[in-house]
Backbone as ProteinMPNN parsed JSONL, in Angstrom:
{"seq_chain_A": "MNLLSGMVHGLEAGVKSDPAMRSYQTALLRALNVLTDANARQEVLKVDLHKATKVIDGELAAVQPMIANFISYLESKFGKRSAELQAYGIMPRRKGSQRPQEEGQAPQAAVAPVVL", "coords_chain_A": {"N_chain_A": [[80.324, 98.991, 77.662], [78.91, 100.914, 76.579], [77.056, 101.557, 78.374], [78.392, 102.727, 80.152], [79.768, 105.103, 78.816], [77.284, 106.437, 78.322], [76.512, 107.252, 80.522], [78.675, 109.071, 81.387], [78.333, 110.778, 79.729], [76.215, 112.766, 80.457], [76.876, 113.154, 82.64], [78.22, 114.918, 81.846], [76.857, 116.964, 81.395], [75.178, 117.074, 83.972], [77.21, 117.951, 86.21], [77.655, 120.529, 86.241], [75.106, 121.49, 87.22], [74.953, 119.765, 89.362], [77.917, 119.889, 91.932], [78.416, 118.135, 92.987], [78.424, 115.831, 91.562], [81.143, 115.665, 90.562], [83.242, 114.04, 91.439], [82.153, 111.506, 90.544], [82.449, 111.891, 87.901], [84.621, 111.872, 87.24], [85.897, 109.682, 87.775], [84.722, 108.272, 86.783], [84.912, 108.285, 84.108], [87.534, 108.249, 84.053], [87.516, 105.315, 84.275], [86.583, 104.599, 81.86], [87.927, 105.463, 79.583], [90.249, 104.244, 80.217], [89.157, 101.379, 79.52], [88.562, 101.679, 76.592], [90.769, 102.152, 75.916], [91.681, 99.798, 76.448], [90.073, 97.429, 74.705], [90.215, 98.915, 72.571], [93.018, 97.815, 71.454], [92.672, 94.917, 72.174], [90.9, 94.334, 69.643], [92.984, 94.509, 67.769], [94.496, 92.11, 68.488], [92.664, 90.639, 68.035], [92.36, 90.303, 65.629], [95.534, 89.739, 65.055], [95.022, 87.459, 66.033], [93.258, 85.753, 64.7], [94.58, 85.604, 62.469], [96.768, 84.145, 62.9], [95.068, 81.849, 63.166], [95.046, 80.952, 60.862], [97.074, 80.372, 59.513], [97.556, 78.499, 61.104], [95.787, 76.333, 60.529], [96.139, 75.832, 57.877], [98.414, 74.868, 57.522], [98.052, 72.723, 58.603], [96.156, 71.422, 57.961], [97.767, 71.186, 54.999], [99.713, 69.536, 55.983], [98.292, 66.683, 56.88], [97.355, 65.057, 54.986], [100.268, 64.107, 54.501], [100.981, 62.958, 57.102], [98.871, 60.715, 57.455], [100.149, 59.202, 55.265], [102.334, 57.964, 55.547], [101.817, 57.523, 58.564], [100.148, 55.016, 57.353], [102.88, 54.009, 56.492], [103.942, 53.173, 58.193], [102.401, 51.321, 59.493], [102.845, 49.387, 57.268], [104.951, 48.228, 57.662], [105.799, 48.03, 60.225], [103.152, 46.622, 61.164], [99.93, 46.99, 61.984], [99.132, 46.386, 64.507], [100.988, 46.724, 65.857], [103.7, 46.761, 68.944], [105.52, 48.432, 68.56], [105.525, 50.965, 67.187], [105.159, 53.019, 69.346], [106.799, 54.527, 69.327], [106.756, 55.643, 67.657], [105.349, 57.601, 68.012], [102.741, 56.437, 68.099], [99.424, 55.272, 68.35], [99.269, 51.427, 68.654], [96.761, 49.921, 66.697], [93.942, 48.334, 68.103], [92.7, 45.007, 68.741], [89.597, 44.313, 67.233], [86.126, 43.232, 68.726], [84.62, 40.217, 68.258], [82.193, 38.269, 67.486], [81.224, 35.308, 67.327], [79.87, 33.542, 64.482], [77.257, 31.626, 63.459], [77.852, 28.922, 60.21], [77.654, 30.591, 57.234], [75.567, 31.949, 57.954], [73.854, 35.757, 58.373], [74.732, 38.309, 59.712], [72.836, 39.849, 62.153], [71.066, 42.301, 62.863], [70.052, 44.597, 65.255], [67.448, 45.267, 66.924], [65.034, 47.173, 68.106], [62.769, 47.238, 70.947], [59.526, 47.766, 70.342], [57.485, 49.853, 72.065], [53.975, 51.208, 73.47]], "CA_chain_A": [[81.182, 100.506, 78.192], [77.765, 101.801, 76.147], [76.534, 102.479, 79.655], [79.438, 104.255, 80.976], [79.928, 106.261, 77.846], [76.176, 107.667, 78.429], [76.629, 107.967, 82.275], [79.31, 109.949, 81.489], [78.246, 111.513, 78.55], [74.874, 112.414, 80.958], [77.442, 113.797, 83.67], [78.693, 116.527, 81.878], [75.727, 118.431, 82.303], [74.543, 117.177, 85.407], [77.936, 118.693, 87.133], [77.087, 121.721, 86.203], [73.848, 121.702, 88.391], [75.188, 119.147, 91.445], [79.128, 119.837, 92.05], [79.022, 116.826, 93.815], [78.713, 114.438, 90.76], [82.225, 115.563, 90.317], [84.033, 112.838, 91.667], [81.584, 110.04, 89.821], [82.465, 112.536, 86.271], [86.246, 111.509, 87.536], [85.992, 108.112, 88.047], [83.986, 107.178, 85.476], [85.843, 108.933, 82.462], [88.813, 107.828, 84.28], [87.541, 103.988, 83.362], [85.908, 104.688, 79.898], [89.534, 105.622, 78.713], [90.953, 102.815, 80.266], [87.793, 100.323, 78.58], [88.311, 101.849, 75.568], [92.279, 101.645, 75.184], [92.054, 98.259, 76.149], [89.401, 97.434, 73.829], [91.407, 98.94, 71.017], [94.299, 96.691, 71.85], [92.259, 93.545, 72.18], [90.591, 94.17, 68.358], [93.803, 94.938, 66.88], [95.146, 91.351, 68.966], [91.554, 89.408, 67.799], [93.338, 90.051, 63.927], [96.238, 88.86, 64.796], [95.11, 85.817, 65.976], [92.747, 85.363, 63.358], [95.579, 85.296, 61.113], [97.501, 82.73, 63.109], [94.769, 79.869, 63.533], [94.58, 80.448, 59.687], [97.914, 79.858, 59.189], [98.03, 77.064, 61.862], [94.517, 75.759, 59.991], [95.726, 75.913, 56.434], [99.301, 74.341, 57.917], [97.254, 70.965, 59.358], [95.45, 70.592, 56.26], [99.139, 70.406, 54.08], [100.113, 68.609, 56.508], [97.619, 65.777, 56.957], [97.949, 63.307, 54.024], [101.532, 62.702, 54.488], [100.73, 62.203, 58.49], [98.363, 60.344, 57.274], [100.918, 58.027, 54.978], [103.626, 58.206, 57.66], [100.856, 56.065, 59.438], [100.598, 54.162, 56.464], [103.744, 52.628, 55.926], [104.898, 52.581, 59.352], [101.538, 50.233, 59.736], [102.906, 48.511, 56.265], [106.572, 47.881, 58.087], [105.381, 47.157, 61.47], [102.258, 45.851, 61.148], [98.994, 47.428, 62.5], [99.076, 46.321, 66.096], [102.776, 46.608, 66.647], [104.184, 48.052, 69.65], [107.161, 49.723, 67.713], [104.199, 51.922, 66.603], [104.282, 53.667, 70.014], [108.051, 54.39, 69.068], [106.687, 56.985, 66.342], [103.971, 58.378, 69.114], [101.181, 56.301, 67.625], [99.335, 53.532, 69.342], [98.289, 50.432, 68.08], [95.181, 49.084, 66.635], [93.138, 47.051, 68.761], [91.443, 44.282, 67.709], [87.753, 44.027, 67.803], [85.348, 42.227, 69.344], [84.2, 38.675, 67.025], [81.02, 37.229, 67.982], [81.147, 33.856, 66.59], [79.004, 33.428, 64.021], [77.149, 30.37, 62.947], [78.683, 29.484, 58.753], [76.218, 30.577, 56.452], [74.038, 33.108, 58.61], [74.414, 36.852, 58.071], [74.854, 38.783, 60.941], [71.474, 40.313, 62.872], [70.639, 43.723, 62.784], [69.586, 45.052, 67.06], [65.628, 45.356, 67.308], [64.298, 47.823, 68.771], [61.33, 47.23, 71.342], [58.05, 48.415, 70.594], [56.541, 50.598, 72.998], [52.994, 51.748, 72.88]], "C_chain_A": [[80.105, 100.976, 77.457], [77.254, 103.161, 77.442], [77.13, 103.846, 80.484], [79.98, 104.958, 80.251], [78.447, 107.216, 77.854], [76.044, 107.906, 79.648], [77.912, 109.237, 81.828], [79.627, 111.019, 80.923], [76.862, 112.818, 79.219], [75.411, 113.432, 82.519], [78.164, 115.106, 83.574], [77.838, 117.453, 81.938], [74.879, 117.823, 83.276], [75.858, 117.98, 86.813], [77.485, 120.03, 87.299], [76.0, 122.648, 87.47], [74.444, 121.249, 90.128], [76.646, 119.013, 91.199], [79.33, 118.59, 92.513], [79.345, 115.428, 92.536], [80.301, 114.759, 90.055], [83.086, 114.426, 90.341], [83.43, 111.468, 90.954], [82.231, 110.51, 88.405], [84.514, 111.42, 86.849], [86.173, 110.525, 86.767], [85.799, 107.271, 86.882], [84.416, 107.517, 83.971], [87.249, 108.523, 82.612], [88.88, 105.653, 83.275], [87.101, 103.946, 81.714], [87.27, 104.479, 79.271], [90.318, 104.786, 78.556], [90.433, 101.52, 79.6], [88.352, 100.768, 77.442], [89.991, 101.435, 74.337], [92.123, 100.508, 75.186], [90.78, 97.119, 75.014], [90.276, 97.285, 72.603], [92.214, 97.897, 70.832], [93.475, 95.665, 71.612], [91.667, 93.7, 70.343], [92.069, 94.196, 68.042], [94.763, 93.261, 66.922], [94.174, 90.173, 68.353], [91.907, 89.407, 66.434], [94.173, 89.41, 63.834], [96.125, 87.411, 64.998], [93.938, 85.323, 65.419], [93.609, 85.176, 62.028], [96.457, 83.958, 61.202], [96.585, 81.377, 62.798], [94.295, 79.868, 61.868], [95.406, 80.011, 59.1], [98.413, 78.729, 59.898], [97.002, 75.407, 60.815], [94.673, 74.937, 58.33], [97.236, 75.166, 56.23], [99.193, 72.543, 58.232], [96.931, 70.249, 58.573], [96.454, 70.676, 55.188], [99.403, 69.397, 54.949], [99.477, 66.866, 56.786], [97.332, 64.775, 56.492], [98.954, 62.911, 53.607], [102.067, 62.47, 55.811], [100.204, 60.781, 57.779], [99.692, 58.739, 56.114], [101.853, 57.494, 55.705], [103.118, 56.778, 57.866], [101.286, 54.469, 58.904], [101.613, 52.849, 56.459], [104.629, 52.519, 56.759], [103.853, 51.818, 59.737], [101.965, 48.819, 58.799], [103.575, 47.521, 57.006], [106.335, 47.432, 59.386], [104.66, 46.45, 61.436], [101.253, 47.086, 62.352], [98.654, 47.566, 64.346], [100.216, 46.146, 66.211], [103.021, 47.466, 67.831], [105.262, 48.667, 68.908], [106.07, 50.771, 67.395], [104.859, 53.379, 67.811], [105.435, 54.762, 69.619], [108.042, 56.278, 68.654], [105.366, 57.684, 66.987], [102.535, 58.153, 68.695], [100.84, 55.124, 68.343], [98.517, 52.917, 68.092], [97.516, 50.171, 67.854], [94.89, 48.468, 67.704], [92.54, 46.333, 68.37], [89.944, 44.894, 68.581], [87.515, 43.459, 67.879], [85.289, 41.567, 68.082], [83.462, 38.435, 68.515], [81.024, 36.767, 66.647], [79.444, 33.85, 66.104], [78.582, 31.986, 63.74], [77.39, 30.052, 61.392], [76.973, 29.634, 58.467], [74.721, 31.675, 56.637], [74.601, 34.82, 58.511], [74.371, 37.35, 59.44], [73.446, 40.11, 61.522], [71.677, 42.014, 63.456], [69.365, 44.115, 64.103], [68.086, 45.5, 66.292], [65.128, 46.489, 67.848], [62.661, 47.052, 69.741], [60.202, 47.868, 70.714], [57.567, 48.903, 71.501], [54.995, 51.656, 72.567], [52.713, 52.519, 74.015]], "O_chain_A": [[80.257, 102.174, 77.698], [77.136, 104.381, 77.56], [76.832, 104.929, 80.988], [80.841, 105.666, 80.773], [78.411, 108.396, 77.505], [75.377, 108.899, 79.938], [77.67, 110.392, 82.177], [80.488, 111.875, 81.127], [76.578, 113.734, 78.447], [74.694, 114.137, 83.23], [78.547, 115.946, 84.388], [77.98, 118.572, 82.43], [73.712, 118.213, 83.292], [75.545, 118.395, 87.929], [77.024, 120.532, 88.324], [76.039, 123.68, 88.141], [74.458, 121.766, 91.245], [76.948, 118.161, 90.363], [80.418, 118.022, 92.416], [80.128, 114.479, 92.581], [80.621, 114.109, 89.06], [83.588, 113.934, 89.331], [84.142, 110.473, 90.818], [82.576, 109.582, 87.673], [85.081, 110.386, 86.496], [86.307, 110.399, 85.549], [86.274, 106.287, 86.316], [84.148, 106.909, 82.935], [88.047, 108.427, 81.68], [89.572, 105.07, 82.439], [87.415, 103.254, 80.745], [87.62, 103.514, 78.592], [90.958, 104.425, 77.567], [91.224, 100.678, 79.174], [88.955, 99.766, 77.057], [90.278, 100.984, 73.228], [92.324, 99.885, 74.144], [91.095, 95.948, 74.798], [90.781, 96.367, 71.957], [91.979, 97.082, 69.941], [93.573, 95.395, 70.414], [92.292, 92.868, 69.685], [92.241, 93.008, 68.315], [95.507, 92.95, 65.991], [94.591, 89.031, 68.162], [91.736, 88.298, 65.927], [94.216, 88.526, 62.979], [96.739, 86.477, 64.481], [93.649, 84.2, 65.831], [93.315, 84.725, 60.921], [96.78, 83.119, 60.361], [96.981, 80.286, 62.388], [93.433, 79.084, 61.472], [95.13, 79.27, 58.156], [99.393, 78.066, 59.556], [97.293, 74.236, 60.57], [93.992, 74.081, 57.766], [97.512, 74.812, 55.084], [99.957, 71.586, 58.112], [97.119, 69.058, 58.326], [96.0, 70.144, 54.175], [99.276, 68.253, 54.512], [100.283, 65.939, 56.868], [97.068, 63.728, 57.082], [99.138, 61.986, 52.815], [103.18, 61.978, 55.99], [100.991, 59.858, 57.568], [99.818, 57.564, 56.46], [101.859, 56.493, 56.423], [103.507, 55.636, 57.623], [101.951, 53.51, 59.294], [101.494, 51.624, 56.441], [105.752, 52.045, 56.589], [104.274, 51.276, 60.759], [101.714, 47.658, 59.12], [103.201, 46.355, 57.135], [106.74, 46.297, 59.639], [105.067, 45.307, 61.644], [101.742, 47.785, 63.24], [98.173, 48.434, 65.074], [100.512, 45.131, 66.841], [102.682, 48.649, 67.862], [105.529, 49.838, 69.178], [106.648, 51.779, 67.801], [105.023, 54.514, 67.363], [105.039, 55.927, 69.579], [108.623, 57.324, 68.942], [104.504, 58.241, 66.307], [101.558, 58.9, 68.748], [101.569, 54.25, 68.811], [97.758, 53.309, 67.206], [96.875, 49.946, 68.881], [95.848, 47.991, 68.311], [91.672, 46.667, 67.562], [89.519, 45.429, 69.605], [88.11, 42.506, 67.377], [85.72, 42.039, 67.03], [83.739, 38.404, 69.714], [80.922, 37.254, 65.521], [78.386, 34.009, 66.713], [79.461, 31.124, 63.766], [77.109, 31.112, 60.834], [75.892, 29.254, 58.916], [73.682, 31.992, 56.059], [75.814, 35.015, 58.59], [73.891, 36.608, 60.297], [73.431, 41.236, 61.025], [72.377, 42.542, 64.32], [68.149, 43.972, 63.972], [67.934, 46.003, 65.178], [64.028, 45.969, 68.034], [61.724, 46.49, 69.173], [60.426, 49.073, 70.829], [56.889, 48.027, 72.037], [54.92, 52.525, 71.698], [51.767, 53.306, 74.008]]}, "name": "protein", "num_of_chains": 1, "seq": "MNLLSGMVHGLEAGVKSDPAMRSYQTALLRALNVLTDANARQEVLKVDLHKATKVIDGELAAVQPMIANFISYLESKFGKRSAELQAYGIMPRRKGSQRPQEEGQAPQAAVAPVVL"}
């Protein structure tokens, strides 16, 4: 918009010396006015968007502990892997992979190969 504004400003002086520029001035001035109005409306909407986002974020933060407590309650009632949890929109937990270990042996950490 700055470029367009500069062009319109320059055309104000140029129209006096070159009448052929009048059509450019009219078209560019109309476009600048439309863009300026749209930009002003957009700024107002941005403020409303930020306000709505703050409300959403605040409400989500407030309800998060309640959701966690409800999930905990359902898991204690039905079990963490129960299919009944799906009725409440919660996926049952999957069983993790179990690697057999010899008795009395600590789990081994993965060692990356040394590259020279």
